[in-house]
Amino acid sequence: MASFKPTKIHVYPKLGEKVTQDTLYWKNYKAPIQIKQFGAVSNVAFSPVAPYNFAVTAFTRIHIYGPFSQEPIKSFTRFKDTAYSGRFRSDGQLLVAGCEDSVVRLFDVGGKTALRMFKGHTKAVHLTDFTSDRYQIVTGSDDYSCRLWDIPNATELNTYREHTDYIRCGVTSKLNRDLFITGSYDHTVKLFDVRTDKSVMTMDHEQPVESLLLYPSEGLLVSAGGRFVKVWDLLKQGQPLVSLRNHHKTVTCLCLSKNGERLLSASLDRHVKVYNTTNYKVVHNFDYPASILSLALAPYDESIVVGMTNSVLSIKHKKSPSESKDSTSQQRRRPSYRMFVKGKNYIPKQDDFLVGKQVKEHLAKHDKQLKKFNVSKALDTALESWTRRRKPEVTVAVIKELNRRGTLKNALAGRDEQELSRILNFLIGNLVDARFTLVLVTPAEMILDIYRSIIGQSPVIDRQLLRLHELLERELDYQRELLEVLGMLDTLFASSLPRNAVECSGISSSNGFFLTY
Amino acid sequence: MVEHADIRVVHRGGSKINFRAPVISDDSRLLLCASGECVKVYSTSTEECVHHLRAHTDVVTGVVLRPSNHLQVYSCSMDGTIRLWDFTDAILIKTYVIGQPIYSIYASAQHNGVLFITIPMLNDKTSEMFHLVAVHLQQSTEQLVEARELSVVISHVSSNPAAIAFGRAGEYLASTKGLQLEVFFLKKQKSNRFSLKEENKKGRKNTFSCVTCHPTDDCIATGHEDGQIRLWRNFSHKKEYTYSTLHWHHTTVGSLCFTPEGTNLLSGGVESVLVQWRYNQDTQRDFLPRLGAAITHVTVSPDGTLFTTTHSDNKITIIRSGAKVSAVIQGLVKGESIETDLLIDPRSKALVMNGKPGHLQFYSLQRDKLMYNLDIVQQEYIYQSDLQQFEVVKAAFNSSGNWLATVEREQKDAELELNLKLWAFDDQTQSFVLNTTISAPHENRITALCFSPATDSQTTTVLVSSSKDGHFKAWQLAAHTEDEGPCWSCDFVGAYHGLVPSCCCFSADGSLLAVSFQEVVTVWSSASWELLTTLSQPPGDIRDLCFGQLSCSKYLLGTSTSNLLLCWNLLTCSLEWSTSMDISLLLADPLSENMAAFCSQSGYTHLFVFKPSEPRPIFSQKAVCSGKVMRAVFAPREEMLESCEESSQWLNRCQLYFLSQHMDLMTFTTKAEEDKLMDSSKQLVIDDTVAMTPFHLLLGKRRKEREEPQPAVSSPSAQRSSSSIRELLQTPAHVLPSTSYLCSMFVRSLLISVTDNREENNEAEGEMDSEKEEEDSEEEMDTRDTRPEQVSAESVSPALTKAQLRELRRLKKQDHSWLQGLLDP
C-alpha cells in the first residue's frame, strides 16, 4: 500500500536580488535620517577619533555633526564663498578647508575663527589635506598647482606645477609623511615626494579624475573619474590592476569599509555600489534620490553618510544587534530543549526489545482534503488568506492538481458571494503573473461559465469581474508591445550577424528569448 | 523458419502473471499462478519464484488445487490438455487430453474425480459460444490419459473464469453471462434463470462482471458494471428470490471473493482499493487503498490468513489479514505501448522502460525479475476513465549511468504540458535522485533525446533534445550558485530552415552530433555548435540515424521513409552505399561494429545484422516474428560467450532483445547458451521450508550443533590426504617434478590414511607417534608447496629445500616393513 503522494508545489526561481551575506550586512541599517543643507554637499569627512564626529562641507559652511545628533554641534561659517574639502587632522583637533576664493583656512575644532589662513593660490582650492606628520598641509587648486604649507609658520614650503588642468582630488599617505597623490582633470594621477621637487609617478586615468583613495596598506590606489573606477598597484610602478565600469554617470566619491574588504563608489547616477576587493565584483547596491557628490563611512561601518546635489545629507545608522535580533526571535517559539532531548539519551541495553515508532506522515491541510477527495474543501484551505497572499504557488499548485483530476469545476461551483469574491480576488492578483497565467486561465474561464447566469445580482462580484476585464485588457496591450519589441530585436540581431548562409540558418531564432529558459 | 540451426528466437521473461487468479496452497506458503505457457510457483514469504511447471505448449488458462490432495494441482491450457502436478517438487504426474482449447477450470470437493471446464461449443478457436462440461477422470496408471467422458453441464456460459462459481458444498453452480444469472442445481439437474434489465433507473449498466458464492450460506454475490454488488438469496425459487445491493465502487466491480468462513466479502475494482464488507452488516466496511493499479482478481488462501490481489500492472500483492501488505510479486509491466525506447541501465544492466503510469521500471534480464520502479512523475495516481495522466515518454541514460533524463507529457485537449527531468545517481541510496526539473523545455512534443558519450571524465556530458517545434536544444550541467549544487541549463538552441527535427545521434567519441531535419541530416560540432555539413538523399524523410562504432565510426547510417538504408562516409561527406529495404528499426551494438536492422515485409519482420564497412550481412533471419518490430535493444552480456561460428559471433558480447507486436519480450539465443541455462535453472531452488521465527533460531542452532560433530568424527587426515592425491593426479604430467621425488610423498599420503591400523599394531611406541604428528604437519605444508613448484618450472630437478631434505632423511630411517604387508596382501 503506497502512501499518499502530496501535491507537488512547483518551486519557482526567486525573483529579485539574491540574498547573500553582503546584502544582509548592508541591509542591516536603519531608515536614513535626512538633513537639509544650504547647498550641494561637496564633502563629508569623519573625525578619526571618538566620538567620530563628521564634517559636512556644503555651500559656504562646514557643519560638524555628532554621531547621533540631527543638529550640528559646531558650524564654521566664516567663508566668503563656497567651501571645499573640510578634513580633520589625524588627532581630530584641527580641520582644514579650501574655498572658492583661493584661501585655505585652518580651524581649531573647538574654536570658531580660523587659526591660520594660507594665501597663495590664485583660484579655488578643492583639495586640502594634512600630511601624516600633522605639521604640513597639502592643497590643490584650480590654478593647476598644488602646494605644501607649514602649519606652525603658515608659510608655503613648495609648489608643484606639473598638472595641466584643475586639481580636484588627492590623498596624503598615512604611513609616510613625505608622500601625497593628486588627481587632476588632465586625466593624470601623480605621486609626489616632498623630498624631491618633482612627481615620482604618473598614472593615466584617461578620464578627469574626481576622487582618489589609498588602501590602508598603501600598496593599492583607487582612482575614480568619468564612469570608471580604476585600481593601480603602486608597488609595481603604478601598473593598472583593474578597471571597473559599473556606473553610468561620473563617479564622484570612493570609500572603503571598515576592514578594507569592500570598496564603495558613489556616482552622479544616484547609486552607491559596493565591490568585493578580492574579485572586484559588485556585491551590493544602494539607491539614493539624487546625484551623489560625497560619501563617507563611519569607522566600523557604524553609519553611512551621503551628500547629494539636492543639498540633502542622508545618514544611515547601523541597527544595534539587539534590534536586529528582536524581529526574528519574536517570530518563532520553539518547544523547550527538554522536550527535544526527552528519551533521546537513553541507551538501549543488550536484551531490550526495540519497538519502532511508526513515522506519522505529515500532510499539508490541502493534501488531507485531496486525499479524501473533498475538492471544494481542498480549494478552500488553499485559498486561506495566509496561503493566498504569502504562498500563491501553493494555491496555484492545488488548482492545478484539481484540474488534473478533472474536478476543478466541481470545486469552483456552488460558492456564495463571499467565497466567490475570494477566488476572484486571488485571480485578479495572480492571473497576469507569468508564472501562474497558464494554470489560472482555466479556473477563470470556468468561473465565467458557471456563474454567467448570476451576473448582475451582486455588485461586489460585478465590480470584481470588471476589474478582471480591465486587467486582461491591459495585459493584452502589454504583451502586444512586448512582441513588437521582440520583433525589433530580431531585426537588430539579424542585421548584426555576419552574412553567412549556413550560420544564419543555425541560429536564426536564438534571439535571447529562447535562451531565457 | 529458422535459417541458422543454432540461433533461435525465444520468449524471454516478462510474461503476464495477472492473466488468471492465483491459487494459494493449503499451508499458505506457496502461490501458483498461470504465466504464459507455464505455471509459476512463488513463495509467499520471500516473493521468490521457486518452480516453473513447464509442459504446456500454449497459454495456461487456469490453475486449481486438487480437492482430494492438497499437494497437487490441476492446470488447463489452450493446448487442450489438463495436467496434474506435484507443485512442491515441480513434477508432472498426469496429462489428460481433452482435445479442445480450455478456457477455465473448476473443481469442487464434493465431486471427486470430476473437473469442470469451459470449452467452445464448436471445436473451433474463433467460436464465441462456450459451455461448461464435466470431465470424469479415469483412474489409470498411465502418464497420458485421453479424457473422453465429457458431459455438458451448462451451455452458453461466459469464457471468463470469474463468471462461474460453485455454491455451498458444491450443491449448485452460479453462472453469469451478460444480464443473466443462472443457478444450476447439480443434484436436481435443473436451473433457475434470473435476468436484469439492461439499465437501472439512473441509466447505469446492470451487466454482470463477476460472481462468487458464500461458502456456508445460500447466498450468491454478483458484481456489476455500474459498481454495485448484489447479494442474491432464496434463489431456489423462481419467483420469490430476493437480492440486496451493496454500493461503493463507482465503476465495474473487478473481482469478488468470500473469506473461507464467510464472514467477509472482499471486492476490488479499477479504483485499486480493496474493500472488505462484513457479511450481514452492510454498513460496515474496511478499505485498503492505493494498491497501485486496478484490481483484476481477489483471492483468499484456504486458511483465510492471506489475501492476494492481482493488479492490471502485472503485479500480485499478498496481504496478511490485518490489512498489511506483506509481499509484492511484480512482473514486467507492459502497457499498450512502450513510449520510451527499450533502454539498458549501464550500471545495473537492467532493462528500463516505462511501466506503471508515471514510473520507469528497472527489470533484471538475468533474473527475470522487476528490480524497482522509479517514480518519475511523483504525483498521486488517480483512476478515472477519461482522465489524462502524465506519461513518461522519453528516457535516456548517459554512458556511465550517472545521469538519467526523462520527459513526461500530459496532453489535455490542446494544451501540452512537458517536463524534462534530470536524475543523478546517488551512490549512498543506490537510486536516482531528482536533480533538475525543466518545465516546458520545448513548445511541442520532444521527438528524440540523447546524451553525448563521455570520452573521459573531464568533458561534461551534454543532453540534446529535439522537438516538433523546430528546435533542438543542448543542455549542460552548470553550477549556478555557490549554495546549491550544479543543475542543468540550456546551452544552445539550434534550428535548420524551420524544419522539424526528428532524431538525433552522437558519434562514438562525442565530437559530432547528427540531427535529422525531415530529409536533411545536419552534422554539428558538439564543441562549438557549428553546423559542419548537411547530408541528404531525397525523397523521403529520415527515420532513424545511427553512427558506426569502433572501426566503423566514420560511417553514419540512416533509414528513410522511402525505404532506403543509407550509409554516408563522414570523411568524404558522400554517400557510401544505399540499399532499398523497409527498415522499421536500426540499432547499433555499443560494444562492436555490428548493426541490426529490423525490416518488415508482408506482415513479417526480418532481421539483418551487418557491419557498415562490409556489404554482406553477418547474419540474417527471415520472419523473426509477425508484425512490425518497433522496439529493440542490445543488452551487454555479463560474461562473454565464446562462440566461434561466424553466424553466431555477433551474439558474443551482446544479446539482442526486442518487443514483438503483441508486446512479448523476445531474444535470440544460441544452442550452447540454452544448455547452460537449463543446467543453472535446476540448481535454483530456494529452501524456505522453515520460517525464520525466533523459535527456529533457537532450535535450529541447537540442531546444527548436534549435526556438525558428526562429520568431525571421521578422520580429518584421511580427507586431507585424499585431497592431496587428487591434486597430484590432476596436475598435468609435464609440469610435475620427477617421479622419484613425488613417490615418497605419494606413499606418505597413503601412510596417513591407515593411522588407526598402525596404532593398533604398536601402541607402545609413543615416541614414534609424536614424530608422526610432526610428519602430519609437515605434510600439510608440502601440499601447499606443490603448487608454486608446479608453476615455476619445467626444471627437471628442482632444488630441495632444507625441510624436505630433512624429511627425506627421516623417511630413510623409518621402518617400512609394515608397508610390505599392505602393498601385497
PDB file of C-alpha atoms in Angstrom, chain B residues 449-633:
ATOM      1  CA  LEU B 449      16.613  12.674 -26.505  1.00  0.00           C
ATOM      2  CA  CYS B 450      20.230  11.638 -26.262  1.00  0.00           C
ATOM      3  CA  PHE B 451      23.294  12.140 -24.101  1.00  0.00           C
ATOM      4  CA  SER B 452      26.693  12.732 -25.549  1.00  0.00           C
ATOM      5  CA  PRO B 453      29.002   9.824 -24.829  1.00  0.00           C
ATOM      6  CA  ALA B 454      31.612  10.790 -22.263  1.00  0.00           C
ATOM      7  CA  THR B 455      35.037  10.033 -23.651  1.00  0.00           C
ATOM      8  CA  ASP B 456      36.785  10.943 -20.441  1.00  0.00           C
ATOM      9  CA  SER B 457      35.765  12.205 -17.058  1.00  0.00           C
ATOM     10  CA  GLN B 458      36.726  15.814 -17.723  1.00  0.00           C
ATOM     11  CA  THR B 459      34.347  16.553 -20.546  1.00  0.00           C
ATOM     12  CA  THR B 460      30.910  17.467 -19.396  1.00  0.00           C
ATOM     13  CA  THR B 461      28.016  15.479 -20.701  1.00  0.00           C
ATOM     14  CA  VAL B 462      25.612  17.249 -22.954  1.00  0.00           C
ATOM     15  CA  LEU B 463      21.995  16.303 -23.353  1.00  0.00           C
ATOM     16  CA  VAL B 464      20.338  17.041 -26.672  1.00  0.00           C
ATOM     17  CA  SER B 465      16.605  17.129 -27.106  1.00  0.00           C
ATOM     18  CA  SER B 466      14.868  17.726 -30.395  1.00  0.00           C
ATOM     19  CA  SER B 467      11.287  18.756 -30.646  1.00  0.00           C
ATOM     20  CA  LYS B 468       8.497  19.216 -33.110  1.00  0.00           C
ATOM     21  CA  ASP B 469       8.639  22.968 -32.511  1.00  0.00           C
ATOM     22  CA  GLY B 470      11.542  23.024 -34.961  1.00  0.00           C
ATOM     23  CA  HIS B 471      14.381  23.396 -32.496  1.00  0.00           C
ATOM     24  CA  PHE B 472      16.856  21.186 -30.873  1.00  0.00           C
ATOM     25  CA  LYS B 473      18.405  22.206 -27.596  1.00  0.00           C
ATOM     26  CA  ALA B 474      21.594  21.257 -25.894  1.00  0.00           C
ATOM     27  CA  TRP B 475      21.501  21.120 -22.109  1.00  0.00           C
ATOM     28  CA  GLN B 476      24.547  21.274 -19.973  1.00  0.00           C
ATOM     29  CA  LEU B 477      25.342  20.769 -16.346  1.00  0.00           C
ATOM     30  CA  ALA B 478      26.393  24.069 -14.856  1.00  0.00           C
ATOM     31  CA  ALA B 479      26.958  25.393 -11.384  1.00  0.00           C
ATOM     32  CA  HIS B 480      24.665  28.329 -10.908  1.00  0.00           C
ATOM     33  CA  THR B 481      25.146  29.387  -7.368  1.00  0.00           C
ATOM     34  CA  GLU B 482      27.510  28.539  -4.590  1.00  0.00           C
ATOM     35  CA  ASP B 483      24.926  27.319  -2.144  1.00  0.00           C
ATOM     36  CA  GLU B 484      23.106  24.934  -4.474  1.00  0.00           C
ATOM     37  CA  GLY B 485      24.667  22.095  -6.372  1.00  0.00           C
ATOM     38  CA  PRO B 486      25.079  22.101 -10.114  1.00  0.00           C
ATOM     39  CA  CYS B 487      21.960  21.928 -12.216  1.00  0.00           C
ATOM     40  CA  TRP B 488      21.201  21.662 -15.888  1.00  0.00           C
ATOM     41  CA  SER B 489      20.511  24.627 -18.117  1.00  0.00           C
ATOM     42  CA  CYS B 490      20.119  25.325 -21.786  1.00  0.00           C
ATOM     43  CA  ASP B 491      23.375  25.804 -23.612  1.00  0.00           C
ATOM     44  CA  PHE B 492      22.400  26.064 -27.232  1.00  0.00           C
ATOM     45  CA  VAL B 493      19.296  26.272 -29.373  1.00  0.00           C
ATOM     46  CA  GLY B 494      19.624  25.127 -32.931  1.00  0.00           C
ATOM     47  CA  ALA B 495      17.316  25.111 -35.909  1.00  0.00           C
ATOM     48  CA  TYR B 496      17.601  24.463 -39.591  1.00  0.00           C
ATOM     49  CA  HIS B 497      15.393  26.350 -42.036  1.00  0.00           C
ATOM     50  CA  GLY B 498      12.393  25.946 -39.777  1.00  0.00           C
ATOM     51  CA  LEU B 499      12.239  22.226 -40.463  1.00  0.00           C
ATOM     52  CA  VAL B 500      11.160  19.768 -37.811  1.00  0.00           C
ATOM     53  CA  PRO B 501      13.955  17.678 -36.299  1.00  0.00           C
ATOM     54  CA  SER B 502      13.102  14.011 -35.903  1.00  0.00           C
ATOM     55  CA  CYS B 503      16.078  12.205 -34.465  1.00  0.00           C
ATOM     56  CA  CYS B 504      19.496  12.987 -33.138  1.00  0.00           C
ATOM     57  CA  CYS B 505      22.574  10.928 -32.521  1.00  0.00           C
ATOM     58  CA  PHE B 506      26.069  11.496 -31.161  1.00  0.00           C
ATOM     59  CA  SER B 507      29.123   9.943 -32.715  1.00  0.00           C
ATOM     60  CA  ALA B 508      31.026   7.431 -30.619  1.00  0.00           C
ATOM     61  CA  ASP B 509      33.648   9.958 -29.493  1.00  0.00           C
ATOM     62  CA  GLY B 510      31.045  12.636 -28.814  1.00  0.00           C
ATOM     63  CA  SER B 511      32.546  15.189 -31.169  1.00  0.00           C
ATOM     64  CA  LEU B 512      29.778  15.140 -33.741  1.00  0.00           C
ATOM     65  CA  LEU B 513      26.061  15.491 -33.394  1.00  0.00           C
ATOM     66  CA  ALA B 514      23.830  14.427 -36.241  1.00  0.00           C
ATOM     67  CA  VAL B 515      20.317  15.824 -36.264  1.00  0.00           C
ATOM     68  CA  SER B 516      17.914  14.920 -38.997  1.00  0.00           C
ATOM     69  CA  PHE B 517      15.535  17.591 -40.192  1.00  0.00           C
ATOM     70  CA  GLN B 518      12.978  15.805 -42.325  1.00  0.00           C
ATOM     71  CA  GLU B 519      15.018  14.753 -45.368  1.00  0.00           C
ATOM     72  CA  VAL B 520      18.224  16.546 -44.408  1.00  0.00           C
ATOM     73  CA  VAL B 521      20.815  15.296 -41.979  1.00  0.00           C
ATOM     74  CA  THR B 522      22.773  18.093 -40.347  1.00  0.00           C
ATOM     75  CA  VAL B 523      26.072  17.380 -38.668  1.00  0.00           C
ATOM     76  CA  TRP B 524      27.136  19.732 -35.888  1.00  0.00           C
ATOM     77  CA  SER B 525      30.314  20.061 -33.925  1.00  0.00           C
ATOM     78  CA  SER B 526      29.427  19.495 -30.296  1.00  0.00           C
ATOM     79  CA  ALA B 527      32.327  21.635 -29.107  1.00  0.00           C
ATOM     80  CA  SER B 528      31.415  24.867 -30.855  1.00  0.00           C
ATOM     81  CA  TRP B 529      27.867  24.158 -32.024  1.00  0.00           C
ATOM     82  CA  GLU B 530      28.825  24.951 -35.571  1.00  0.00           C
ATOM     83  CA  LEU B 531      26.970  23.434 -38.445  1.00  0.00           C
ATOM     84  CA  LEU B 532      29.624  21.393 -40.199  1.00  0.00           C
ATOM     85  CA  THR B 533      27.830  19.810 -43.090  1.00  0.00           C
ATOM     86  CA  THR B 534      24.496  18.666 -44.356  1.00  0.00           C
ATOM     87  CA  LEU B 535      23.732  15.351 -45.976  1.00  0.00           C
ATOM     88  CA  SER B 536      20.567  14.443 -47.750  1.00  0.00           C
ATOM     89  CA  GLN B 537      19.182  11.837 -50.035  1.00  0.00           C
ATOM     90  CA  PRO B 538      15.729  12.953 -51.140  1.00  0.00           C
ATOM     91  CA  PRO B 539      12.994  11.961 -51.399  1.00  0.00           C
ATOM     92  CA  GLY B 540      11.895  10.574 -48.084  1.00  0.00           C
ATOM     93  CA  ASP B 541      12.328  11.854 -44.553  1.00  0.00           C
ATOM     94  CA  ILE B 542      14.976  10.382 -42.323  1.00  0.00           C
ATOM     95  CA  ARG B 543      13.506   7.968 -39.796  1.00  0.00           C
ATOM     96  CA  ASP B 544      16.495   6.626 -37.934  1.00  0.00           C
ATOM     97  CA  LEU B 545      20.082   7.759 -37.509  1.00  0.00           C
ATOM     98  CA  CYS B 546      22.998   5.789 -36.201  1.00  0.00           C
ATOM     99  CA  PHE B 547      26.726   6.376 -36.072  1.00  0.00           C
ATOM    100  CA  GLY B 548      29.021   3.444 -36.657  1.00  0.00           C
ATOM    101  CA  GLN B 549      31.010   2.228 -33.708  1.00  0.00           C
ATOM    102  CA  LEU B 550      34.689   1.455 -33.208  1.00  0.00           C
ATOM    103  CA  SER B 551      36.413   0.891 -36.521  1.00  0.00           C
ATOM    104  CA  CYS B 552      33.357   1.956 -38.464  1.00  0.00           C
ATOM    105  CA  SER B 553      32.990   5.299 -36.704  1.00  0.00           C
ATOM    106  CA  LYS B 554      33.435   7.168 -39.936  1.00  0.00           C
ATOM    107  CA  TYR B 555      30.078   5.953 -41.151  1.00  0.00           C
ATOM    108  CA  LEU B 556      26.713   7.490 -40.463  1.00  0.00           C
ATOM    109  CA  LEU B 557      23.740   5.296 -41.211  1.00  0.00           C
ATOM    110  CA  GLY B 558      20.193   6.364 -41.693  1.00  0.00           C
ATOM    111  CA  THR B 559      16.912   4.990 -42.849  1.00  0.00           C
ATOM    112  CA  SER B 560      14.401   6.995 -44.756  1.00  0.00           C
ATOM    113  CA  THR B 561      10.687   6.804 -45.343  1.00  0.00           C
ATOM    114  CA  SER B 562      11.338   5.982 -48.974  1.00  0.00           C
ATOM    115  CA  ASN B 563      12.513   2.554 -47.798  1.00  0.00           C
ATOM    116  CA  LEU B 564      16.216   3.191 -48.165  1.00  0.00           C
ATOM    117  CA  LEU B 565      19.046   2.252 -45.897  1.00  0.00           C
ATOM    118  CA  LEU B 566      21.716   4.894 -46.395  1.00  0.00           C
ATOM    119  CA  CYS B 567      25.314   4.897 -45.334  1.00  0.00           C
ATOM    120  CA  TRP B 568      27.329   8.095 -45.541  1.00  0.00           C
ATOM    121  CA  ASN B 569      31.061   8.336 -45.198  1.00  0.00           C
ATOM    122  CA  LEU B 570      31.783  11.301 -42.947  1.00  0.00           C
ATOM    123  CA  LEU B 571      35.347  11.691 -44.211  1.00  0.00           C
ATOM    124  CA  THR B 572      34.246  12.344 -47.756  1.00  0.00           C
ATOM    125  CA  CYS B 573      30.777  13.598 -46.809  1.00  0.00           C
ATOM    126  CA  SER B 574      29.300  11.475 -49.522  1.00  0.00           C
ATOM    127  CA  LEU B 575      27.002   8.526 -49.761  1.00  0.00           C
ATOM    128  CA  GLU B 576      28.982   5.321 -49.434  1.00  0.00           C
ATOM    129  CA  TRP B 577      26.233   2.894 -50.244  1.00  0.00           C
ATOM    130  CA  SER B 578      22.494   2.548 -50.037  1.00  0.00           C
ATOM    131  CA  THR B 579      20.086  -0.292 -50.381  1.00  0.00           C
ATOM    132  CA  SER B 580      16.372  -0.463 -50.659  1.00  0.00           C
ATOM    133  CA  MET B 581      14.611  -2.115 -47.758  1.00  0.00           C
ATOM    134  CA  ASP B 582      11.758  -1.139 -45.486  1.00  0.00           C
ATOM    135  CA  ILE B 583      13.590  -0.839 -42.215  1.00  0.00           C
ATOM    136  CA  SER B 584      11.457  -0.215 -39.188  1.00  0.00           C
ATOM    137  CA  LEU B 585      14.297  -0.086 -36.730  1.00  0.00           C
ATOM    138  CA  LEU B 586      18.043   0.412 -36.949  1.00  0.00           C
ATOM    139  CA  LEU B 587      20.247  -0.321 -33.968  1.00  0.00           C
ATOM    140  CA  ALA B 588      23.939  -0.101 -33.272  1.00  0.00           C
ATOM    141  CA  ASP B 589      25.635  -2.559 -30.967  1.00  0.00           C
ATOM    142  CA  PRO B 590      27.544  -0.411 -28.462  1.00  0.00           C
ATOM    143  CA  LEU B 591      30.286  -2.994 -27.994  1.00  0.00           C
ATOM    144  CA  SER B 592      31.064  -3.937 -31.569  1.00  0.00           C
ATOM    145  CA  GLU B 593      30.805  -2.656 -35.091  1.00  0.00           C
ATOM    146  CA  ASN B 594      27.647  -4.620 -35.716  1.00  0.00           C
ATOM    147  CA  MET B 595      24.371  -3.057 -36.578  1.00  0.00           C
ATOM    148  CA  ALA B 596      20.988  -4.678 -36.508  1.00  0.00           C
ATOM    149  CA  ALA B 597      18.204  -3.739 -38.865  1.00  0.00           C
ATOM    150  CA  PHE B 598      14.659  -4.977 -38.461  1.00  0.00           C
ATOM    151  CA  CYS B 599      12.816  -4.709 -41.698  1.00  0.00           C
ATOM    152  CA  SER B 600       9.220  -5.543 -42.246  1.00  0.00           C
ATOM    153  CA  GLN B 601       7.913  -7.201 -45.331  1.00  0.00           C
ATOM    154  CA  SER B 602       4.443  -8.529 -45.985  1.00  0.00           C
ATOM    155  CA  GLY B 603       3.465  -8.708 -42.362  1.00  0.00           C
ATOM    156  CA  TYR B 604       6.657 -10.308 -41.105  1.00  0.00           C
ATOM    157  CA  THR B 605       9.820  -8.867 -39.681  1.00  0.00           C
ATOM    158  CA  HIS B 606      13.247  -9.927 -40.875  1.00  0.00           C
ATOM    159  CA  LEU B 607      16.457  -9.275 -39.073  1.00  0.00           C
ATOM    160  CA  PHE B 608      19.773  -8.386 -40.662  1.00  0.00           C
ATOM    161  CA  VAL B 609      22.977  -7.954 -38.771  1.00  0.00           C
ATOM    162  CA  PHE B 610      25.760  -6.271 -40.692  1.00  0.00           C
ATOM    163  CA  LYS B 611      28.866  -4.170 -40.466  1.00  0.00           C
ATOM    164  CA  PRO B 612      28.725  -0.780 -42.156  1.00  0.00           C
ATOM    165  CA  SER B 613      32.043  -1.453 -43.830  1.00  0.00           C
ATOM    166  CA  GLU B 614      31.076  -4.801 -45.297  1.00  0.00           C
ATOM    167  CA  PRO B 615      28.477  -5.241 -47.944  1.00  0.00           C
ATOM    168  CA  ARG B 616      27.478  -8.761 -46.879  1.00  0.00           C
ATOM    169  CA  PRO B 617      25.325  -9.176 -43.753  1.00  0.00           C
ATOM    170  CA  ILE B 618      26.860 -11.246 -40.980  1.00  0.00           C
ATOM    171  CA  PHE B 619      23.587 -12.781 -40.060  1.00  0.00           C
ATOM    172  CA  SER B 620      20.098 -12.684 -41.395  1.00  0.00           C
ATOM    173  CA  GLN B 621      16.949 -14.330 -40.215  1.00  0.00           C
ATOM    174  CA  LYS B 622      13.716 -14.281 -42.109  1.00  0.00           C
ATOM    175  CA  ALA B 623      10.389 -13.983 -40.335  1.00  0.00           C
ATOM    176  CA  VAL B 624      11.603 -13.359 -36.839  1.00  0.00           C
ATOM    177  CA  CYS B 625       8.063 -12.607 -35.809  1.00  0.00           C
ATOM    178  CA  SER B 626       4.850 -11.339 -37.285  1.00  0.00           C
ATOM    179  CA  GLY B 627       4.075  -7.652 -37.360  1.00  0.00           C
ATOM    180  CA  LYS B 628       6.474  -4.764 -37.073  1.00  0.00           C
ATOM    181  CA  VAL B 629       9.218  -4.641 -34.511  1.00  0.00           C
ATOM    182  CA  MET B 630       9.390  -1.103 -33.201  1.00  0.00           C
ATOM    183  CA  ARG B 631      11.486  -1.505 -30.072  1.00  0.00           C
ATOM    184  CA  ALA B 632      14.693  -3.393 -29.603  1.00  0.00           C
ATOM    185  CA  VAL B 633      17.872  -3.090 -27.647  1.00  0.00           C
TER     186      VAL B 633
END
